[in-house]
Phi, psi and omega in degrees: 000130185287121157303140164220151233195129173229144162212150192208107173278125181240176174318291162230024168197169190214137200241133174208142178235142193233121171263146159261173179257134168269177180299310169303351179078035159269169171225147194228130167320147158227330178205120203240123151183232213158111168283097164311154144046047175269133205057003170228264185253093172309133158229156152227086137246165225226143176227162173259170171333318198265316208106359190293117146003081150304296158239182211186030203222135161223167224230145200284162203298310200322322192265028191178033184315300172228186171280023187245337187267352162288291195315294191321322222274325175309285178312308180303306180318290174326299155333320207222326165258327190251348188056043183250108202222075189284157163332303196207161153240117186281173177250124160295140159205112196316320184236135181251000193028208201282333213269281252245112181252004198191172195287149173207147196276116176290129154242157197289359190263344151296323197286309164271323132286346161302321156291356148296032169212047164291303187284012166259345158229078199285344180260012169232291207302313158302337156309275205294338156261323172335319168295304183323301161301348161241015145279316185306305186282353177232349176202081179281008200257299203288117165294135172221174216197115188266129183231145197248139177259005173283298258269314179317341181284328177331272215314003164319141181285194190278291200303010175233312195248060143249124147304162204252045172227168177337132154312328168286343127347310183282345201290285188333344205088013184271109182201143175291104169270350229322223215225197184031056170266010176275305197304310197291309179317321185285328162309299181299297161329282165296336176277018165281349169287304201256327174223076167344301192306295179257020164314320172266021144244245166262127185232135165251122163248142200255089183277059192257120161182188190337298180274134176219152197200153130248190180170140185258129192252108174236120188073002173100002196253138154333158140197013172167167196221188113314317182256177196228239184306326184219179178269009145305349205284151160081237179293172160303143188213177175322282179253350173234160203274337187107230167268168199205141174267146191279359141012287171320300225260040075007288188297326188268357157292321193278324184248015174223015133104346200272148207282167156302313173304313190291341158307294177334306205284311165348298172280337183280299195264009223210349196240209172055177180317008168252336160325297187295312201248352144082001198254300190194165192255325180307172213249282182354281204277326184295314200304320180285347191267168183247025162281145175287315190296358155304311191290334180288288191317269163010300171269338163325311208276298177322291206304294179308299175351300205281309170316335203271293193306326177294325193280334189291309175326326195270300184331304212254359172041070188085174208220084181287091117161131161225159187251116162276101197241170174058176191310323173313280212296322200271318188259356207246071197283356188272336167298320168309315188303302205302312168271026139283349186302303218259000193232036165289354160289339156272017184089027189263160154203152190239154159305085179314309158346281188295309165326323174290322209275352207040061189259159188314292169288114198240014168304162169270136157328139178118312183252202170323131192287098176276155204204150141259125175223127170308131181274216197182009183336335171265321185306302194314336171301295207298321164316290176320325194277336175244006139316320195251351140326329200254001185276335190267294141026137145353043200013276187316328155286318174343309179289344201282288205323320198273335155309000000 
């Protein structure tokens, strides 16, 4: 059975999903998992369609140094144990900068400009390519296909993806693109399914977890975000703080001495709710600890939430509908409650029943519609990868396929 194979690389760890193509040309998950713990305690596991356990194993750090020696251990596993020799494989790759508005078939000269926007996203993009480049170099025939987590965002007008500096700057690409557009497409894309009522109207979706965003949703199109040049841009997140006034990084290069680099990492690992709570970057664990500054990062997080929502509200001059997504947003109803607390003036209220129960719909009748909806960032890769394998194709088979 013919395959697409999605993969999405991180720092320590590399996610990988294998779809099959069905004879209509749907695609169904078959297989989900993921080498962890790369360079400290190597794992591999996998799970099948159903949830059953596939794999379960781990490996010494030597044998799992980095992600391209993950990406090996994986691609043999699949390869070999699983007999799985996909058609094509996509990429998540977090900045697509000014060239790119849509998924594009990789070569290494795609490969290198892309790598100019490493340093507007130092904890994803190098990461995200580094597999692509040891595919390219070890199976240069297998088609792969890079999908942006900008590219849903192109379509902002000038008054949203402009900054208030020279134009030739914006020439350049210095612009508010943002990010977790993958998430957001797919949001838009089901909620004419799960949720009718407001799919065609002003939808905010609240795209909260380690990486956090919103995005104003009109008609299913982007028309503003949180976030901006890079993903540090907006809420608060796990580890980076959101908005700064730039100042800050004024005082810390100039009076308080510090490199650009060390500034990066500053703002990339050292801030956001692990900055604020001195405790922990997890949601999770702040919310169970009894420090107050966990509990302060906690409302820090609810409270800029709320602040976000008001701007995105004015972008969209009301407000049909709002969405909860990603990890936070999906699994935390007490994170939900709390920033719905703050946002009755737009007519939100939630069912307290259905919000605990994690139920689809979590509004009180009446008012404004609040909806949980899991997001799917990889089926939506696996869309994009095998829409545009088959955009490559012959017409005549195209037409066979689609027949």
């Amino acid at each position: 059975m013919d395959t697409i194979l999605v993969v999405n690389a991180g720092s320590s760890s590399v996610k990988f999903q294998v779809f099959a193509i069905d004879g209509d040309g749907r695609l169904r998950r078959q297989i989900k998992g993921q080498m962890d713990g790369i360079g400290s305690r190597p794992r591999l596991r996998a799970t099948g369609a159903g949830g059953e356990k596939l794999a379960e194993r781990a490996y010494p750090i030597e044998a799992v140094a980095d992600v391209p020696a993950a990406l090996q251990v994986a691609g043999d596993w699949l390869r070999d144990e699983r007999e799985i020799a996909p058609l094509a494989v996509g990429h998540r790759v977090v900045h697509g900068g000014p060239d790119y508005d849509k998924p594009v078939l990789i070569d290494h000269g795609i490969v290198s400009r892309l790598d100019r926007y490493s340093a507007l996203a130092p904890l994803h993009q190098p990461h995200n390519l580094a597999p692509i480049r040891t595919l390219l170099a070890n199976f240069p025939n297998l088609p792969q296909v890079a999908c942006f987590d900008t590219a849903f965002h192109r379509g902002h007008g000038d008054l949203a993806d402009f900054y208030a500096i020279p134009r030739r700057l914006h020439q350049e690409g210095v612009r508010r693109y943002g990010f977790h557009g993958l998430s957001y497409e797919y949001i838009s894309k089901t909620l004419p399914k799960v949720a009718p009522e407001i799919a065609d109207g002003r939808v905010i979706v609240a795209h909260l977890g380690s990486g956090a965003s919103m995005c104003a949703l009109n008609n299913g199109r982007s028309v503003e975000s949180t976030m901006g040049f890079t993903a540090v841009d907006g809420l608060p997140m796990g580890t980076r703080p959101g908005q700064i006034d730039p100042g800050v990084i004024l005082f810390l290069t100039l009076i308080k001495g510090m490199s650009p680099n060390d500034v990066q990492n500053f703002l990339y690992r050292d801030c956001g709710l692990k900055g604020l709570s001195g405790v922990s970057n997890d949601m999770r664990e702040l919310q169970a600890s009894d420090d107050p500054n966990a509990s302060f990062a906690v409302e820090y997080f609810v409270y800029r939430a709320a602040l976000n929502v008001g701007m995105l509200a004015a972008a969209l001059q009301g407000v049909d509908g709002f969405v909860f997504t990603a990890g936070i947003g999906e699994n935390s109803d007490s994170i939900r409650a709390r920033i719905a607390e703050r946002l009755g003036w737009l007519g939100i209220a939630l069912d307290p029943a259905e919000n605990a129960r994690h139920a689809s719909k979590i509004s009180r009748p009446g008012t404004t519609p609040v909806y949980v909806v899991p997001t799917d960032e990889e089926l939506m890769i696996a869309q994009h990868t095998l829409a545009l394998l088959w955009s490559k194709r012959p017409s005549t088979q195209a037409k066979e396929r689609a027949s």
